[in-house]
Amino acid sequence: MLKFIDALEYHRSGRKGKIEVITTKPCATSRDLSLAYSPGVAQPCLAIEKEPDMAYEYTTKGNLVAVVSNGTAVLGLGDIGPLAAKPVMEGKGVLFKSFADIDVFDIELNTKDPDELIRTVQLLEPTFGGINLEDIKGPECFYIEEALQKTMNIPVFHDDQHGTAIIVAAGMVNALEVVEKKIDEIKIVFNGAGAAGIACANLLISMGVNKKKLILCDSKGVIYKGRTVGMNPYKERLAAQTDARTLDDAMKGADIFFGVSVKGALTADMLRVMAKDPIVFAMANPDPEITPNEAKKVRDDVIIGTGRSDYNNQVNNVLCFPFLFRGALDTHASAINDEMKLAAVHALAQLAKEDVPDSVRRAYGNSEIKFGREYLLPKPFDPRVLLRMAPAVAQAAMDSGVARRPILDMEKYTEHLEALQGRSKEIMRTMINKAKAAPKRVVFPEGEEDKILRSVQVLLDERIAIPILIGEEKVIREKANALNIELRGTEIINPRKSEKLNAYSDVLFAKRQRKGMTRYDARRRLQEDGNYFGAIMLEQGDADALLSGINAHYPDVILPAIEVVGKKDGLSKVHGLYMMVFKKEVVFCADTTVTIEPTAEELAETAILAAEQAQRFDITPRVAMLSFSNFGSAQHPLTQKVKKATELVKERAPELTVDGEIQANVALDPEIVKSQYPFSNLKGDANVFIFPDLQSGNITYKMLAKLGNAVAVGPILMGMKKPIHVLQRADDVSDIVNMAAVAVNDAQMNELEEYPLNTH
């Protein structure tokens, strides 16, 4: 549980609060200043005066949202005022930025007059691309939102209403599928007729819920036709024709209960009288109307969700508002309409049925997460929500006519969104797109492993590769069925039953007969070790690439690869490389996995092969040959080795930008190079680092991954005759998919027999 003091310390430590404003353009020289302000700023001003839509090109308007509140209904704290509400609004800004890269100004208005608030927000329209209303009490919030939507030409969205509605609607759609009930036949009871309750009811009616089967309750009981106490026009529209007067009455035979009220409002007796397979969304915060533990003691057939993160089926508004606004802003939508909300509902509901990434599973204790009663909604930290919801919302904005800037290529738009999640996504998408252009056959010797099967589903869905699985077919198909994976014609090979076992045995025997292997040994090795069988497939042209190691030691993969496939002609060794992806840059480190104490010749090979690999990622290589010396500053056999290796690289690949021996900090510092080593063709901007030995390379890449928060892609084996890459035991599905894309790219290059640099 969070401690009170922890929350206070979190907010006041370091820079006060949770947000800051940073510049996106340089302002370090007099020229920068003249461009940022006077006189250069006059040009975009005049362009916008002539064409107002150019504000989206020359200013932050298109990515800027105002989070507006008067503090009259803050969380479960009530009317605490605008100043006390500021930490919540700042928090909203953090979520907008963290989940969808949307910039936010929080605006707390010191007024309870709805018309004064409306007029103030209207005056803000030139500044913002959208308005997120927050924590404004009902019924004023309905009036305020309706007035702003009618009078403003940018999206206005009250998250307390519609964010909650969108998420619970998605949860309801999936819950109904699980219990096999039809939306137009169910009886629904709402407890809570504030902003969220009324918005939820209205959205569900628009989705097909029979209004006659919906009962809304508040603190005074059922909202029925003819009631006069505690009513307003918004409740009146949803008043039911019913004899029920209390929540107890309303709950009899109900299929679904939605709670946006108070702790304990749903009793055990009420739950008992609900219909078979009751669905409960108890969303009172911080304590729900009934807890899952309490509910399951009463009904073992209940499906329940709450607003709490410590229970399954969490209704968390962060699943909606960042991504809804992302799609709206990117189309310059003039409003967020019902079509866009429904698109968000169905995108969320569908995503919950897809396989869950390992990164999400790890965030929740590596627990089993699978569509069903305990998993109706995606988890809040699922990175795919952005990639599903924003495009769906954008498409709905275009289809419904509120988009002023259509998105012409939705696939490229999705890739752009993926890049917002980090440089690694952008880099790997380049490799994936290249792979998709000409998919190759990738053999997986560990075909019975769950992670491999889940990765195969992605490879098939995105058409990245043509997978071949090695293993017992019955086992593979049973596991695939349990994981809801469609193998769709994927070739499955059991080495013991393969029609090519005899021919492959002859090949392996011929290769290893003078290395102590008999014909019997060769046949047994192929039957028992998928890595040998996969390597023979690759060597014989029955596969184009091989990936293995998710459940094996590194030597168990590398040894069969070297014995069967071997290194390229003319090379002295196989070499290992990791691509390290930081937030804003990418670097390559080699050799990090294979050669313990390389010679100068081997270092030169590593450098040239690493440069080739960088080019395959569409990155221009700038190679630093690392040492503890800078261009002869320390005379030692180890530095002389690096110096000689540098000379060999320059001789064999004269077009390559490379220098050394050089210290790592100098290779990354333009000022030091400029002032002390102006002769170097490296300008402090190296991106390929060649380490003098395996110890230094291996230690460095692992430290970068941990301390520098870099994403490590690899290990990538360089110098093999055919593409073979080693997976790590800790790799998740996305890592395996990434390595498959790398392997396919290597296979494509092998097929063309074209390499950008001369390696000999």
Short mmCIF file of C-alpha atoms in Angstrom, two decimals, residues 52-401:
data_model
loop_
_atom_site.label_atom_id
_atom_site.label_comp_id
_atom_site.label_asym_id
_atom_site.label_seq_id
_atom_site.Cartn_x
_atom_site.Cartn_y
_atom_site.Cartn_z
CA PRO A 52 -5.13 29.77 -39.82
CA ASP A 53 -4.64 26.02 -40.32
CA MET A 54 -0.89 26.67 -40.64
CA ALA A 55 -0.89 27.01 -36.85
CA TYR A 56 -0.81 23.23 -36.84
CA GLU A 57 2.42 23.36 -38.88
CA TYR A 58 4.29 26.17 -37.13
CA THR A 59 3.16 25.86 -33.48
CA THR A 60 2.42 23.26 -30.81
CA LYS A 61 -1.35 23.66 -31.25
CA GLY A 62 -1.78 20.29 -32.96
CA ASN A 63 -0.21 18.41 -30.06
CA LEU A 64 -1.38 20.53 -27.14
CA VAL A 65 -4.34 19.73 -24.87
CA ALA A 66 -5.75 21.80 -22.02
CA VAL A 67 -6.77 19.84 -18.93
CA VAL A 68 -9.40 22.12 -17.40
CA SER A 69 -11.01 21.81 -13.96
CA ASN A 70 -12.72 23.94 -11.33
CA GLY A 71 -12.05 21.34 -8.64
CA THR A 72 -15.70 20.66 -7.80
CA ALA A 73 -15.56 16.85 -8.04
CA VAL A 74 -11.96 15.73 -7.58
CA LEU A 75 -11.53 11.96 -7.48
CA GLY A 76 -13.34 10.75 -4.36
CA LEU A 77 -12.37 13.92 -2.50
CA GLY A 78 -15.31 16.02 -3.66
CA ASP A 79 -15.32 19.82 -3.96
CA ILE A 80 -11.81 20.68 -2.78
CA GLY A 81 -11.35 23.67 -5.06
CA PRO A 82 -9.17 24.41 -8.09
CA LEU A 83 -5.85 24.90 -6.30
CA ALA A 84 -6.09 21.61 -4.42
CA ALA A 85 -7.05 19.93 -7.69
CA LYS A 86 -3.81 20.97 -9.39
CA PRO A 87 -1.81 17.80 -8.49
CA VAL A 88 -4.50 15.72 -10.20
CA MET A 89 -4.45 17.87 -13.33
CA GLU A 90 -0.65 17.74 -13.45
CA GLY A 91 -0.94 13.96 -13.13
CA LYS A 92 -3.30 13.93 -16.08
CA GLY A 93 -0.63 15.76 -18.05
CA VAL A 94 1.93 13.13 -17.10
CA LEU A 95 -0.35 10.39 -18.45
CA PHE A 96 -1.07 12.23 -21.71
CA LYS A 97 2.66 12.65 -22.32
CA SER A 98 3.79 9.22 -21.13
CA PHE A 99 1.20 7.17 -22.98
CA ALA A 100 0.61 9.18 -26.18
CA ASP A 101 3.31 11.91 -26.36
CA ILE A 102 0.68 14.67 -26.06
CA ASP A 103 1.72 17.94 -24.42
CA VAL A 104 -0.55 19.42 -21.76
CA PHE A 105 -1.13 22.68 -19.92
CA ASP A 106 -3.22 22.14 -16.81
CA ILE A 107 -5.67 24.99 -16.22
CA GLU A 108 -7.45 25.29 -12.88
CA LEU A 109 -10.26 27.85 -12.97
CA ASN A 110 -11.45 29.59 -9.80
CA THR A 111 -15.16 29.62 -10.61
CA LYS A 112 -18.28 27.58 -9.96
CA ASP A 113 -20.31 29.56 -12.47
CA PRO A 114 -20.80 27.25 -15.50
CA ASP A 115 -21.20 30.14 -17.93
CA GLU A 116 -18.03 31.81 -16.67
CA LEU A 117 -16.14 28.55 -17.11
CA ILE A 118 -17.60 28.09 -20.59
CA ARG A 119 -16.59 31.57 -21.68
CA THR A 120 -13.06 31.15 -20.31
CA VAL A 121 -12.50 27.88 -22.16
CA GLN A 122 -13.90 29.34 -25.37
CA LEU A 123 -11.29 32.08 -25.18
CA LEU A 124 -8.54 29.42 -25.07
CA GLU A 125 -9.37 27.91 -28.46
CA PRO A 126 -6.50 29.55 -30.39
CA THR A 127 -3.96 27.95 -28.06
CA PHE A 128 -5.06 24.34 -27.95
CA GLY A 129 -5.79 21.43 -30.26
CA GLY A 130 -8.20 19.89 -27.74
CA ILE A 131 -9.87 20.38 -24.35
CA ASN A 132 -10.02 17.68 -21.66
CA LEU A 133 -12.57 18.65 -18.99
CA GLU A 134 -11.80 17.06 -15.65
CA ASP A 135 -13.35 16.73 -12.19
CA ILE A 136 -16.29 19.08 -12.73
CA LYS A 137 -19.39 18.07 -10.76
CA GLY A 138 -22.72 17.11 -12.28
CA PRO A 139 -25.10 18.17 -13.56
CA GLU A 140 -23.12 21.31 -14.49
CA CYS A 141 -20.55 19.17 -16.31
CA PHE A 142 -23.19 18.08 -18.88
CA TYR A 143 -24.24 21.64 -19.59
CA ILE A 144 -20.64 22.84 -19.82
CA GLU A 145 -19.54 20.10 -22.20
CA GLU A 146 -22.59 20.45 -24.45
CA ALA A 147 -22.15 24.22 -24.68
CA LEU A 148 -18.44 23.94 -25.52
CA GLN A 149 -18.99 21.21 -28.10
CA LYS A 150 -21.56 23.36 -29.89
CA THR A 151 -19.43 26.51 -29.94
CA MET A 152 -15.83 25.30 -30.34
CA ASN A 153 -14.12 23.94 -33.42
CA ILE A 154 -11.71 21.65 -31.55
CA PRO A 155 -12.42 18.42 -29.63
CA VAL A 156 -13.95 18.87 -26.16
CA PHE A 157 -14.09 15.74 -24.01
CA HIS A 158 -15.13 15.24 -20.39
CA ASP A 159 -13.09 12.23 -19.39
CA ASP A 160 -15.02 11.53 -16.19
CA GLN A 161 -18.05 10.90 -18.38
CA HIS A 162 -16.90 9.37 -21.61
CA GLY A 163 -13.55 7.84 -20.69
CA THR A 164 -15.20 5.64 -18.09
CA ALA A 165 -18.07 4.90 -20.46
CA ILE A 166 -15.79 3.75 -23.28
CA ILE A 167 -13.79 1.39 -21.06
CA VAL A 168 -16.75 -0.23 -19.29
CA ALA A 169 -18.53 -0.60 -22.62
CA ALA A 170 -15.52 -2.52 -23.98
CA GLY A 171 -15.50 -4.67 -20.86
CA MET A 172 -19.23 -5.30 -21.19
CA VAL A 173 -18.94 -6.34 -24.84
CA ASN A 174 -16.34 -8.96 -23.93
CA ALA A 175 -18.17 -10.11 -20.80
CA LEU A 176 -21.34 -10.68 -22.82
CA GLU A 177 -19.33 -12.73 -25.30
CA VAL A 178 -17.94 -14.87 -22.48
CA VAL A 179 -21.38 -15.58 -20.97
CA GLU A 180 -23.08 -15.78 -24.40
CA LYS A 181 -25.74 -13.14 -23.79
CA LYS A 182 -27.15 -10.69 -26.37
CA ILE A 183 -26.82 -6.96 -25.81
CA ASP A 184 -30.44 -6.17 -26.71
CA GLU A 185 -31.84 -8.73 -24.24
CA ILE A 186 -29.92 -7.93 -21.06
CA LYS A 187 -31.21 -6.06 -18.01
CA ILE A 188 -28.78 -3.43 -16.70
CA VAL A 189 -28.80 -1.55 -13.39
CA PHE A 190 -26.69 1.55 -12.76
CA ASN A 191 -26.03 2.83 -9.26
CA GLY A 192 -24.80 6.39 -9.56
CA ALA A 193 -26.37 9.05 -11.76
CA GLY A 194 -23.53 11.50 -11.93
CA ALA A 195 -21.30 12.28 -14.88
CA ALA A 196 -19.96 8.76 -15.37
CA GLY A 197 -23.21 6.89 -14.75
CA ILE A 198 -25.28 8.93 -17.20
CA ALA A 199 -22.56 8.89 -19.87
CA CYS A 200 -22.19 5.11 -19.55
CA ALA A 201 -25.93 4.60 -19.87
CA ASN A 202 -26.18 6.82 -22.95
CA LEU A 203 -23.24 5.09 -24.68
CA LEU A 204 -24.63 1.61 -24.01
CA ILE A 205 -28.02 2.61 -25.43
CA SER A 206 -26.27 3.84 -28.58
CA MET A 207 -24.61 0.39 -28.80
CA GLY A 208 -27.88 -1.51 -28.75
CA VAL A 209 -28.90 -1.87 -25.11
CA ASN A 210 -32.71 -1.77 -24.82
CA LYS A 211 -33.50 1.46 -22.95
CA LYS A 212 -36.58 -0.23 -21.45
CA LYS A 213 -34.31 -2.77 -19.76
CA LEU A 214 -32.01 -0.16 -18.20
CA ILE A 215 -32.60 1.20 -14.68
CA LEU A 216 -30.63 4.11 -13.26
CA CYS A 217 -30.40 4.64 -9.50
CA ASP A 218 -28.99 7.43 -7.35
CA SER A 219 -28.81 8.11 -3.62
CA LYS A 220 -32.60 8.51 -3.50
CA GLY A 221 -33.35 5.23 -5.27
CA VAL A 222 -34.61 4.34 -8.73
CA ILE A 223 -34.93 7.12 -11.29
CA TYR A 224 -38.44 6.39 -12.55
CA LYS A 225 -40.87 8.29 -14.71
CA GLY A 226 -42.82 10.70 -12.57
CA ARG A 227 -40.16 11.12 -9.88
CA THR A 228 -39.64 14.75 -8.90
CA VAL A 229 -37.10 14.67 -6.07
CA GLY A 230 -33.43 15.15 -7.02
CA MET A 231 -34.12 15.18 -10.73
CA ASN A 232 -32.53 17.09 -13.62
CA PRO A 233 -33.01 16.99 -17.40
CA TYR A 234 -30.19 14.48 -17.84
CA LYS A 235 -31.69 12.02 -15.37
CA GLU A 236 -35.16 12.60 -16.80
CA ARG A 237 -34.05 11.36 -20.22
CA LEU A 238 -33.13 8.01 -18.65
CA ALA A 239 -36.10 7.64 -16.26
CA ALA A 240 -37.47 4.08 -16.38
CA GLN A 241 -41.08 2.94 -16.62
CA THR A 242 -40.85 0.58 -13.63
CA ASP A 243 -42.43 -0.30 -10.30
CA ALA A 244 -38.99 -0.69 -8.71
CA ARG A 245 -38.18 2.05 -6.22
CA THR A 246 -35.01 0.87 -4.52
CA LEU A 247 -31.72 -0.59 -5.67
CA ASP A 248 -32.77 -3.87 -4.04
CA ASP A 249 -35.90 -3.93 -6.19
CA ALA A 250 -34.00 -3.08 -9.36
CA MET A 251 -31.38 -5.82 -8.90
CA LYS A 252 -33.83 -8.72 -9.20
CA GLY A 253 -32.99 -10.61 -12.39
CA ALA A 254 -30.39 -8.03 -13.51
CA ASP A 255 -27.70 -9.29 -15.89
CA ILE A 256 -25.26 -6.43 -15.32
CA PHE A 257 -24.56 -4.02 -12.47
CA PHE A 258 -22.57 -0.86 -13.07
CA GLY A 259 -21.49 0.95 -9.91
CA VAL A 260 -20.21 4.52 -9.96
CA SER A 261 -21.32 5.32 -6.45
CA VAL A 262 -19.95 4.41 -3.01
CA LYS A 263 -18.26 1.61 -1.10
CA GLY A 264 -20.55 -1.26 -0.13
CA ALA A 265 -23.52 -0.15 -2.22
CA LEU A 266 -23.91 -3.64 -3.73
CA THR A 267 -24.78 -6.14 -1.02
CA ALA A 268 -24.51 -9.91 -1.02
CA ASP A 269 -28.31 -10.21 -1.07
CA MET A 270 -28.53 -7.99 -4.17
CA LEU A 271 -25.92 -10.11 -5.95
CA ARG A 272 -27.77 -13.32 -5.08
CA VAL A 273 -30.92 -12.23 -6.94
CA MET A 274 -29.11 -11.30 -10.16
CA ALA A 275 -29.45 -13.49 -13.26
CA LYS A 276 -27.16 -16.40 -14.16
CA ASP A 277 -23.56 -15.39 -14.88
CA PRO A 278 -23.96 -11.90 -13.41
CA ILE A 279 -21.60 -9.17 -14.66
CA VAL A 280 -20.49 -6.55 -12.12
CA PHE A 281 -18.42 -3.45 -12.74
CA ALA A 282 -17.99 -1.93 -9.26
CA MET A 283 -16.05 1.26 -9.95
CA ALA A 284 -16.34 3.34 -6.77
CA ASN A 285 -12.89 4.61 -5.76
CA PRO A 286 -10.85 3.86 -3.79
CA ASP A 287 -13.17 1.14 -2.46
CA PRO A 288 -15.64 -0.56 -4.84
CA GLU A 289 -19.34 -1.20 -4.27
CA ILE A 290 -18.35 -4.82 -3.66
CA THR A 291 -14.90 -6.38 -3.84
CA PRO A 292 -14.15 -9.37 -6.08
CA ASN A 293 -13.41 -11.49 -3.03
CA GLU A 294 -16.77 -10.62 -1.47
CA ALA A 295 -18.62 -11.18 -4.72
CA LYS A 296 -17.08 -14.58 -5.42
CA LYS A 297 -18.02 -15.84 -1.96
CA VAL A 298 -21.66 -15.22 -2.92
CA ARG A 299 -21.64 -16.24 -6.60
CA ASP A 300 -19.01 -18.44 -8.20
CA ASP A 301 -20.42 -17.53 -11.63
CA VAL A 302 -19.90 -13.77 -11.22
CA ILE A 303 -17.68 -11.77 -13.60
CA ILE A 304 -16.39 -8.67 -11.84
CA GLY A 305 -14.26 -5.64 -12.62
CA THR A 306 -13.34 -2.65 -10.46
CA GLY A 307 -11.33 0.56 -10.69
CA ARG A 308 -8.57 -1.00 -8.59
CA SER A 309 -5.21 -2.10 -9.98
CA ASP A 310 -4.90 -4.91 -7.43
CA TYR A 311 -7.86 -6.77 -8.97
CA ASN A 312 -8.39 -8.17 -12.46
CA ASN A 313 -10.52 -6.33 -15.06
CA GLN A 314 -9.41 -2.88 -13.96
CA VAL A 315 -11.43 0.00 -15.39
CA ASN A 316 -8.70 2.63 -15.69
CA ASN A 317 -9.31 5.78 -17.72
CA VAL A 318 -5.69 5.79 -18.89
CA LEU A 319 -6.83 3.08 -21.31
CA CYS A 320 -8.80 5.71 -23.17
CA PHE A 321 -8.16 9.43 -23.06
CA PRO A 322 -4.49 9.60 -24.24
CA PHE A 323 -5.17 7.44 -27.27
CA LEU A 324 -8.57 8.94 -28.09
CA PHE A 325 -7.02 12.41 -28.18
CA ARG A 326 -4.04 11.10 -30.18
CA GLY A 327 -6.33 9.98 -32.99
CA ALA A 328 -8.39 13.17 -32.78
CA LEU A 329 -5.37 15.50 -32.81
CA ASP A 330 -3.63 13.70 -35.64
CA THR A 331 -6.66 14.18 -37.91
CA HIS A 332 -7.20 17.78 -36.72
CA ALA A 333 -10.69 16.65 -35.73
CA SER A 334 -13.21 19.36 -34.97
CA ALA A 335 -14.92 17.17 -32.36
CA ILE A 336 -14.87 13.80 -30.61
CA ASN A 337 -18.17 12.28 -31.70
CA ASP A 338 -20.08 9.07 -30.96
CA GLU A 339 -18.52 7.29 -33.93
CA MET A 340 -15.03 7.91 -32.53
CA LYS A 341 -16.08 6.74 -29.06
CA LEU A 342 -17.56 3.53 -30.46
CA ALA A 343 -14.41 2.92 -32.50
CA ALA A 344 -12.43 3.21 -29.26
CA VAL A 345 -14.78 0.74 -27.55
CA HIS A 346 -14.37 -1.92 -30.21
CA ALA A 347 -10.59 -1.40 -30.51
CA LEU A 348 -10.20 -1.99 -26.77
CA ALA A 349 -12.52 -4.99 -26.76
CA GLN A 350 -10.71 -6.63 -29.67
CA LEU A 351 -7.26 -6.04 -28.19
CA ALA A 352 -8.18 -7.99 -25.06
CA LYS A 353 -8.60 -11.08 -27.25
CA GLU A 354 -5.05 -10.90 -28.63
CA ASP A 355 -2.00 -12.61 -27.17
CA VAL A 356 -0.50 -10.52 -24.36
CA PRO A 357 3.14 -9.32 -24.75
CA ASP A 358 5.71 -10.64 -22.30
CA SER A 359 6.50 -7.10 -21.17
CA VAL A 360 2.93 -6.82 -19.90
CA ARG A 361 3.02 -10.26 -18.29
CA ARG A 362 6.22 -9.32 -16.45
CA ALA A 363 4.61 -6.13 -15.17
CA TYR A 364 1.96 -8.30 -13.55
CA GLY A 365 4.20 -10.90 -11.96
CA ASN A 366 4.47 -13.19 -15.01
CA SER A 367 0.90 -14.30 -14.35
CA GLU A 368 -1.16 -16.07 -16.99
CA ILE A 369 -3.15 -13.43 -18.85
CA LYS A 370 -5.68 -14.81 -21.29
CA PHE A 371 -9.03 -13.58 -22.59
CA GLY A 372 -11.88 -14.71 -20.37
CA ARG A 373 -13.64 -13.96 -17.10
CA GLU A 374 -10.51 -12.55 -15.44
CA TYR A 375 -9.22 -10.64 -18.46
CA LEU A 376 -11.85 -8.59 -20.29
CA LEU A 377 -9.82 -5.40 -20.78
CA PRO A 378 -6.21 -4.74 -21.80
CA LYS A 379 -3.86 -3.91 -18.97
CA PRO A 380 -3.13 -0.17 -18.54
CA PHE A 381 0.56 -0.57 -19.47
CA ASP A 382 -0.07 -2.54 -22.65
CA PRO A 383 1.87 -0.59 -25.33
CA ARG A 384 -0.45 -1.88 -28.06
CA VAL A 385 -3.40 0.24 -26.88
CA LEU A 386 -1.91 3.27 -28.64
CA LEU A 387 -1.39 1.27 -31.84
CA ARG A 388 -4.98 -0.03 -31.89
CA MET A 389 -7.11 2.77 -30.51
CA ALA A 390 -5.56 5.88 -32.09
CA PRO A 391 -5.83 4.54 -35.69
CA ALA A 392 -9.39 3.32 -35.04
CA VAL A 393 -10.38 6.74 -33.69
CA ALA A 394 -8.63 8.51 -36.56
CA GLN A 395 -10.43 6.33 -39.10
CA ALA A 396 -13.77 7.01 -37.43
CA ALA A 397 -13.04 10.75 -37.48
CA MET A 398 -12.43 10.56 -41.21
CA ASP A 399 -15.45 8.35 -41.91
CA SER A 400 -17.77 10.59 -39.89
CA GLY A 401 -16.57 13.81 -41.52
#
